[in-house]
């Protein structure tokens, strides 16, 4: 059985805890590896290695830091196929989608290569008589990245790309469900010439997360995962005096106005609801047809489109989506479907009981579609995170606008319409962090930044882009003067210029 330990100080090391978690092949249900659960002592070894590496790295000039990241980007590019296949084998998403996962991470590494330009400070000459003021952005030191199972390449790269480019060292704690790609990304960093110890990976669960939150030498925590854990990590980080950005769950709505191009809307919602088996925080699990007849026109096209979906193993190039990540996750999604029926939603397509011939023990779920979902239903209020699409009908634009705005989550939202004025008003007023206009999955490009509102994100600063740069640096402002003769009197009032 393949054992996955930790990656510390440039080496793969076996864990000492004796506690492990199984890594499954979601296509077959077989255990394919075991990952060790880290201990506070092992974390401390990783942090001490990072402290040492960071002290040197902070003095490396920005263009040299950029060159290391550029070499890394080229190496990750060259390993795209290997990484995508490894990612699919543990996560279950189809290989083409895994390539997208790696690519969206590479995008952020590319942005991070621009650090010489982006980390330049600000300077005001002559802010007072003979006085100049300048502000610089200093790295924080050692930071931690705690990541979820659903984007095991992209999200670690969002975090360590930005952290390392700005002069920090990073301790990465990946999901225990699919840690192989994060481990490989760290090996490649060293292979690309990255300093030893600057990127260490510690595997584990709550025990090691708590050790991260309490470690004095870790100055900031970047977290992505479910909302309750995100909130916990945010609160604990504050308690221990750490900066934190903690992204949580989501329930994104796709609003379809009566004038929308229905073919486009159906095609987009189909991919965004069922792609990656619905295991994306920017998936569209709720669709809101607005006005009379819109739901019927949507269903007329959506029902045959769902029937045409191909569910297959993650290496099947023709599959639209593969299995969900674990048997436990499959059971959880199935329970939500059972509950939605109990709550009175109309089941139009039932994905339970789907079996893929030859892969009967795989964690497959067919697509599920519910109509007449209402806002009082638990299955509407909570995140399901599976291939389940819920239709909530709205009579008016205002009603449709209120749905995502009043939901506990506020990650992403999409609106389909050809009316620019309506789209503009919707984008302006909706209480959600990322908005797509005729775009189903509006994950911002790397030079903007990613972040939801309400229970989808705790903390003020978004991931990547200039917000990411701010998260991983602290501002120092210097006010200087070089007088040619000493000032005669002491000033007892606050200086004003
Ligand atoms: P999760 O919350 O179970 O795990 C996330 C991380 O927290 C993992 O590293 C895990 O080991 C750790 N963890 C788990 N339980 C913990 C505990 N009790 N104490 C401390 N740490 C703990 O999330 P997941 O199932 O891996 O990922 C799916 C979730 O992530 C979904 O809710 C999804 O919406 C969300 N997500 C959000 C975004 C975003 O940017 N908003 C992006 C991707 C995924």
XYZ file of N, CA, C and O in Angstrom, residues 236-354:
476
model
N -10.476 31.049 15.782
C -9.256 30.607 16.479
C -8.053 31.449 16.036
O -7.180 31.775 16.839
N -8.010 31.778 14.761
C -6.893 32.597 14.262
C -6.888 33.931 14.986
O -5.831 34.421 15.417
N -8.080 34.530 15.119
C -8.173 35.826 15.813
C -7.712 35.662 17.261
O -6.965 36.502 17.784
N -8.151 34.555 17.884
C -7.792 34.334 19.287
C -6.272 34.277 19.463
O -5.736 34.765 20.454
N -5.600 33.674 18.497
C -4.138 33.540 18.606
C -3.397 34.647 17.856
O -2.203 34.522 17.577
N -4.115 35.708 17.511
C -3.466 36.890 16.947
C -2.957 36.727 15.523
O -1.988 37.368 15.123
N -3.627 35.874 14.759
C -3.173 35.673 13.382
C -4.115 36.357 12.396
O -5.324 36.420 12.626
N -3.548 36.803 11.316
C -4.359 37.297 10.215
C -5.033 36.078 9.563
O -4.414 35.028 9.448
N -6.280 36.211 9.133
C -6.948 35.053 8.525
C -7.891 35.460 7.403
O -8.547 36.496 7.464
N -7.914 34.626 6.371
C -8.927 34.728 5.312
C -9.488 33.314 5.184
O -8.749 32.371 4.913
N -10.775 33.129 5.447
C -11.350 31.790 5.536
C -12.581 31.694 4.647
O -13.651 32.213 4.984
N -12.409 31.032 3.502
C -13.517 30.901 2.551
C -14.349 29.670 2.889
O -13.785 28.625 3.230
N -15.683 29.805 2.800
C -16.562 28.706 3.191
C -17.423 28.190 2.054
O -17.078 28.325 0.876
N -18.548 27.602 2.410
C -19.431 26.931 1.448
C -20.229 27.902 0.589
O -20.048 29.128 0.666
N -21.128 27.345 -0.198
C -21.834 28.174 -1.176
C -23.154 27.534 -1.581
O -23.367 26.336 -1.399
N -24.021 28.360 -2.106
C -25.258 27.886 -2.741
C -25.569 28.910 -3.822
O -26.287 29.903 -3.585
N -24.986 28.725 -4.985
C -25.073 29.772 -6.012
C -26.330 29.611 -6.864
O -26.706 28.511 -7.230
N -26.944 30.754 -7.174
C -28.195 30.762 -7.934
C -27.921 31.188 -9.383
O -27.127 32.104 -9.618
N -28.620 30.559 -10.312
C -28.607 30.992 -11.713
C -29.975 31.566 -12.033
O -30.978 30.845 -12.040
N -30.038 32.879 -12.246
C -31.319 33.550 -12.498
C -31.556 33.574 -14.011
O -30.658 33.993 -14.769
N -32.727 33.162 -14.446
C -33.023 33.193 -15.887
C -34.209 34.128 -16.117
O -35.347 33.826 -15.741
N -33.922 35.278 -16.704
C -35.004 36.230 -16.987
C -35.768 35.754 -18.240
O -35.227 34.983 -19.043
N -37.001 36.229 -18.408
C -37.828 35.715 -19.509
C -37.207 35.917 -20.897
O -37.478 35.156 -21.818
N -36.355 36.960 -21.046
C -35.795 37.256 -22.378
C -34.482 36.513 -22.650
O -33.861 36.699 -23.690
N -34.038 35.666 -21.713
C -32.716 35.037 -21.871
C -32.664 34.142 -23.106
O -33.689 33.611 -23.536
N -31.463 33.986 -23.648
C -31.247 32.981 -24.699
C -31.306 31.617 -23.995
O -30.372 31.218 -23.314
N -32.424 30.921 -24.153
C -32.658 29.716 -23.350
C -31.692 28.577 -23.700
O -31.293 27.807 -22.822
N -31.305 28.477 -24.972
C -30.352 27.411 -25.333
C -29.041 27.611 -24.588
O -28.475 26.684 -24.030
N -28.584 28.873 -24.585
C -27.326 29.191 -23.896
C -27.451 28.951 -22.396
O -26.586 28.348 -21.755
N -28.560 29.402 -21.820
C -28.758 29.277 -20.370
C -28.772 27.798 -19.963
O -28.118 27.406 -18.993
N -29.491 26.986 -20.722
C -29.597 25.560 -20.368
C -28.227 24.891 -20.491
O -27.798 24.146 -19.601
N -27.553 25.176 -21.572
C -26.217 24.584 -21.774
C -25.274 24.967 -20.623
O -24.548 24.128 -20.085
N -25.317 26.226 -20.235
C -24.420 26.705 -19.171
C -24.792 26.123 -17.810
O -23.928 25.693 -17.044
N -26.095 26.118 -17.499
C -26.529 25.604 -16.192
C -26.216 24.110 -16.103
O -25.777 23.620 -15.057
N -26.395 23.408 -17.206
C -26.104 21.963 -17.213
C -24.657 21.703 -16.782
O -24.385 20.894 -15.895
N -23.721 22.406 -17.403
C -22.296 22.217 -17.079
C -21.961 22.679 -15.676
O -21.210 22.025 -14.950
N -22.569 23.810 -15.281
C -22.215 24.385 -13.976
C -22.869 23.638 -12.818
O -22.353 23.638 -11.705
N -24.010 22.972 -13.080
C -24.673 22.230 -11.995
C -24.071 20.838 -11.840
O -23.913 20.352 -10.716
N -23.758 20.192 -12.959
C -23.362 18.779 -12.874
C -21.862 18.547 -13.105
O -21.360 17.464 -12.774
N -21.152 19.513 -13.684
C -19.708 19.365 -13.892
C -19.019 19.090 -12.569
O -19.442 19.611 -11.528
N -17.997 18.237 -12.578
C -17.273 17.859 -11.361
C -18.247 17.288 -10.312
O -18.033 17.430 -9.114
N -19.327 16.649 -10.803
C -20.361 16.049 -9.943
C -20.905 17.069 -8.930
O -21.286 16.712 -7.815
N -20.906 18.343 -9.329
C -21.461 19.389 -8.452
C -20.556 19.756 -7.283
O -20.954 20.533 -6.410
N -19.335 19.237 -7.272
C -18.438 19.489 -6.129
C -17.558 20.721 -6.388
O -16.325 20.639 -6.343
N -18.208 21.822 -6.695
C -17.472 23.087 -6.871
C -18.159 24.149 -6.036
O -19.392 24.231 -6.034
N -17.356 25.006 -5.402
C -17.979 26.067 -4.619
C -18.581 27.124 -5.527
O -19.315 27.983 -5.079
N -18.261 27.081 -6.825
C -18.873 28.021 -7.768
C -19.840 27.292 -8.707
O -20.198 27.815 -9.778
N -20.276 26.084 -8.327
C -21.304 25.369 -9.089
C -22.601 26.180 -9.058
O -22.750 27.107 -8.256
N -23.535 25.814 -9.915
C -24.869 26.459 -9.905
C -25.905 25.414 -9.510
O -26.528 24.814 -10.378
N -26.111 25.163 -8.227
C -27.069 24.131 -7.830
C -28.520 24.606 -7.756
O -29.408 23.802 -7.538
N -28.743 25.922 -7.928
C -30.114 26.458 -7.883
C -30.358 27.270 -9.155
O -29.539 28.110 -9.520
N -31.485 26.995 -9.806
C -31.825 27.817 -10.964
C -33.164 28.493 -10.679
O -34.056 27.890 -10.089
N -33.243 29.757 -11.081
C -34.448 30.557 -10.777
C -35.038 31.097 -12.079
O -34.642 32.167 -12.560
N -35.980 30.364 -12.671
C -36.648 30.912 -13.866
C -37.647 31.975 -13.406
O -38.387 31.769 -12.457
N -37.612 33.115 -14.100
C -38.429 34.261 -13.653
C -39.573 34.497 -14.646
O -39.345 34.556 -15.859
N -40.771 34.657 -14.089
C -41.932 35.036 -14.915
C -42.663 33.836 -15.482
O -42.168 32.707 -15.460
N -43.845 34.152 -16.042
C -44.716 33.077 -16.502
C -44.117 32.322 -17.687
O -43.613 32.932 -18.629
N -44.145 31.027 -17.611
C -43.726 30.206 -18.747
C -42.226 29.971 -18.837
O -41.770 29.123 -19.598
N -41.427 30.720 -18.082
C -39.960 30.577 -18.204
C -39.508 29.202 -17.693
O -38.661 28.553 -18.310
N -40.088 28.760 -16.574
C -39.707 27.456 -16.023
C -40.055 26.344 -17.016
O -39.257 25.412 -17.222
N -41.201 26.465 -17.658
C -41.610 25.429 -18.620
C -40.645 25.403 -19.814
O -40.239 24.337 -20.278
N -40.273 26.583 -20.274
C -39.336 26.637 -21.423
C -37.963 26.098 -21.013
O -37.284 25.442 -21.790
N -37.579 26.369 -19.776
C -36.299 25.844 -19.276
C -36.361 24.312 -19.217
O -35.453 23.624 -19.699
N -37.439 23.789 -18.654
C -37.557 22.328 -18.480
C -37.623 21.597 -19.815
O -37.058 20.506 -19.965
N -38.288 22.214 -20.757
C -38.427 21.598 -22.080
C -37.049 21.268 -22.670
O -36.856 20.277 -23.343
N -36.082 22.135 -22.396
C -34.731 21.902 -22.929
C -33.842 21.177 -21.925
O -32.947 20.422 -22.310
N -34.024 21.450 -20.634
C -33.131 20.870 -19.627
C -33.351 19.367 -19.465
O -32.393 18.609 -19.304
N -34.589 18.910 -19.533
C -34.839 17.477 -19.301
C -34.115 16.596 -20.329
O -33.378 15.684 -19.935
N -34.242 16.872 -21.636
C -33.470 16.051 -22.585
C -31.958 16.229 -22.442
O -31.189 15.286 -22.656
N -31.543 17.454 -22.049
C -30.092 17.688 -21.881
C -29.557 16.805 -20.747
O -28.469 16.216 -20.857
N -30.316 16.683 -19.675
C -29.891 15.834 -18.550
C -29.849 14.376 -18.992
O -28.920 13.633 -18.664
N -30.833 13.998 -19.767
C -30.866 12.613 -20.242
C -29.627 12.286 -21.087
O -29.156 11.152 -21.094
N -29.110 13.289 -21.760
C -27.937 13.082 -22.625
C -26.607 13.089 -21.877
O -25.546 12.875 -22.479
N -26.622 13.341 -20.572
C -25.354 13.396 -19.832
C -24.699 12.022 -19.762
O -25.370 11.009 -19.591
N -23.378 12.017 -19.880
C -22.660 10.747 -19.748
C -21.849 10.766 -18.461
O -20.979 11.619 -18.268
N -22.163 9.824 -17.595
C -21.408 9.703 -16.345
C -20.432 8.543 -16.546
O -20.822 7.465 -17.002
N -19.171 8.773 -16.251
C -18.186 7.724 -16.498
C -17.040 7.812 -15.516
O -17.007 8.693 -14.649
N -16.093 6.889 -15.670
C -14.918 6.935 -14.793
C -14.086 8.169 -15.165
O -14.200 8.709 -16.266
N -13.258 8.583 -14.244
C -12.585 9.872 -14.426
C -11.620 9.888 -15.614
O -11.290 10.961 -16.111
N -11.197 8.702 -16.085
C -10.294 8.690 -17.248
C -11.048 8.509 -18.566
O -10.424 8.461 -19.624
N -12.376 8.436 -18.510
C -13.157 8.289 -19.747
C -13.228 9.657 -20.423
O -13.855 10.581 -19.900
N -12.609 9.807 -21.619
C -12.580 11.140 -22.238
C -13.958 11.626 -22.666
O -14.157 12.825 -22.896
N -14.930 10.712 -22.766
C -16.269 11.131 -23.185
C -17.190 11.450 -22.013
O -18.320 11.892 -22.218
N -16.724 11.186 -20.793
C -17.605 11.394 -19.641
C -17.772 12.887 -19.359
O -16.815 13.658 -19.456
N -19.003 13.285 -19.014
C -19.240 14.679 -18.612
C -18.837 14.891 -17.164
O -18.355 15.946 -16.801
N -19.114 13.890 -16.346
C -18.604 13.964 -14.978
C -18.408 12.560 -14.416
O -18.928 11.578 -14.944
N -17.616 12.484 -13.357
C -17.253 11.200 -12.766
C -17.899 10.993 -11.405
O -18.922 11.610 -11.084
N -17.312 10.152 -10.582
C -17.874 9.869 -9.263
C -17.651 11.027 -8.303
O -16.812 11.896 -8.552
N -18.380 11.016 -7.186
C -18.066 11.960 -6.103
C -16.892 11.381 -5.311
O -16.438 10.266 -5.560
N -16.404 12.145 -4.352
C -15.063 11.866 -3.815
C -14.989 10.639 -2.908
O -13.999 9.901 -2.955
N -15.998 10.420 -2.065
C -15.936 9.278 -1.129
C -17.328 8.661 -0.989
O -18.345 9.274 -1.345
N -17.346 7.466 -0.405
C -18.631 6.804 -0.140
C -19.439 7.642 0.853
O -20.663 7.767 0.731
N -18.751 8.237 1.832
C -19.452 9.045 2.837
C -20.108 10.252 2.162
O -21.238 10.632 2.507
N -19.416 10.856 1.207
C -19.996 12.023 0.525
C -21.192 11.611 -0.330
O -22.219 12.302 -0.368
N -21.080 10.431 -0.981
C -22.211 9.918 -1.776
C -23.420 9.712 -0.860
O -24.548 10.076 -1.203
N -23.183 9.157 0.322
C -24.287 8.905 1.263
C -24.920 10.224 1.698
O -26.146 10.335 1.809
N -24.078 11.242 1.919
C -24.593 12.545 2.372
C -25.486 13.187 1.295
O -26.577 13.688 1.589
N -25.030 13.131 0.041
C -25.821 13.724 -1.052
C -27.143 12.952 -1.192
O -28.217 13.546 -1.359
N -27.066 11.616 -1.073
C -28.275 10.790 -1.189
C -29.270 11.145 -0.080
O -30.480 11.241 -0.322
N -28.750 11.372 1.116
C -29.645 11.760 2.229
C -30.345 13.093 1.940
O -31.509 13.280 2.276
N -29.610 14.025 1.336
C -30.231 15.308 0.978
C -31.363 15.099 -0.045
O -32.402 15.759 0.018
N -31.145 14.178 -0.979
C -32.197 13.922 -1.992
C -33.432 13.333 -1.283
O -34.569 13.763 -1.525
N -33.202 12.374 -0.383
C -34.320 11.789 0.387
C -35.086 12.897 1.132
O -36.307 12.934 1.136
N -34.314 13.793 1.758
C -34.925 14.850 2.563
C -35.737 15.815 1.689
O -36.833 16.243 2.071
N -35.195 16.132 0.519
C -35.907 17.064 -0.376
C -37.265 16.491 -0.771
O -38.260 17.232 -0.864
N -37.321 15.176 -0.966
C -38.613 14.532 -1.309
C -39.557 14.664 -0.109
O -40.706 15.076 -0.255
N -39.020 14.370 1.078
C -39.837 14.498 2.304
C -40.351 15.925 2.486
O -41.465 16.137 2.954
N -39.503 16.889 2.104
C -39.882 18.299 2.299
C -40.908 18.786 1.277
O -41.382 19.908 1.361
N -41.157 17.942 0.261
C -42.214 18.285 -0.687
C -41.749 18.860 -2.014
O -42.577 19.335 -2.801
N -40.444 18.814 -2.307
C -39.984 19.268 -3.626
C -40.397 18.216 -4.660
O -40.544 17.038 -4.330
N -40.605 18.658 -5.909
C -41.034 17.714 -6.955
C -39.804 17.098 -7.623
O -39.017 17.798 -8.259
N -39.667 15.788 -7.468
C -38.510 15.087 -8.042
C -38.785 14.804 -9.519
O -39.676 14.023 -9.850
N -38.006 15.444 -10.396
C -38.218 15.239 -11.829
C -37.228 14.227 -12.405
O -37.550 13.483 -13.323
N -35.996 14.246 -11.884
C -34.989 13.260 -12.324
C -34.309 12.763 -11.058
O -33.889 13.564 -10.216
N -34.209 11.451 -10.936
C -33.670 10.853 -9.703
C -32.311 10.199 -9.992
O -32.237 9.238 -10.750
N -31.273 10.732 -9.393
C -29.917 10.203 -9.645
C -29.506 9.106 -8.681
O -28.427 8.532 -8.814
N -30.346 8.819 -7.694
C -29.994 7.764 -6.730
C -30.055 6.413 -7.446
O -30.838 6.219 -8.364
N -29.233 5.518 -7.011
C -29.313 4.168 -7.567
C -28.616 4.030 -8.918
O -28.634 2.965 -9.536
N -27.992 5.106 -9.382
C -27.251 4.994 -10.652
C -26.061 4.060 -10.465
O -25.332 4.155 -9.484
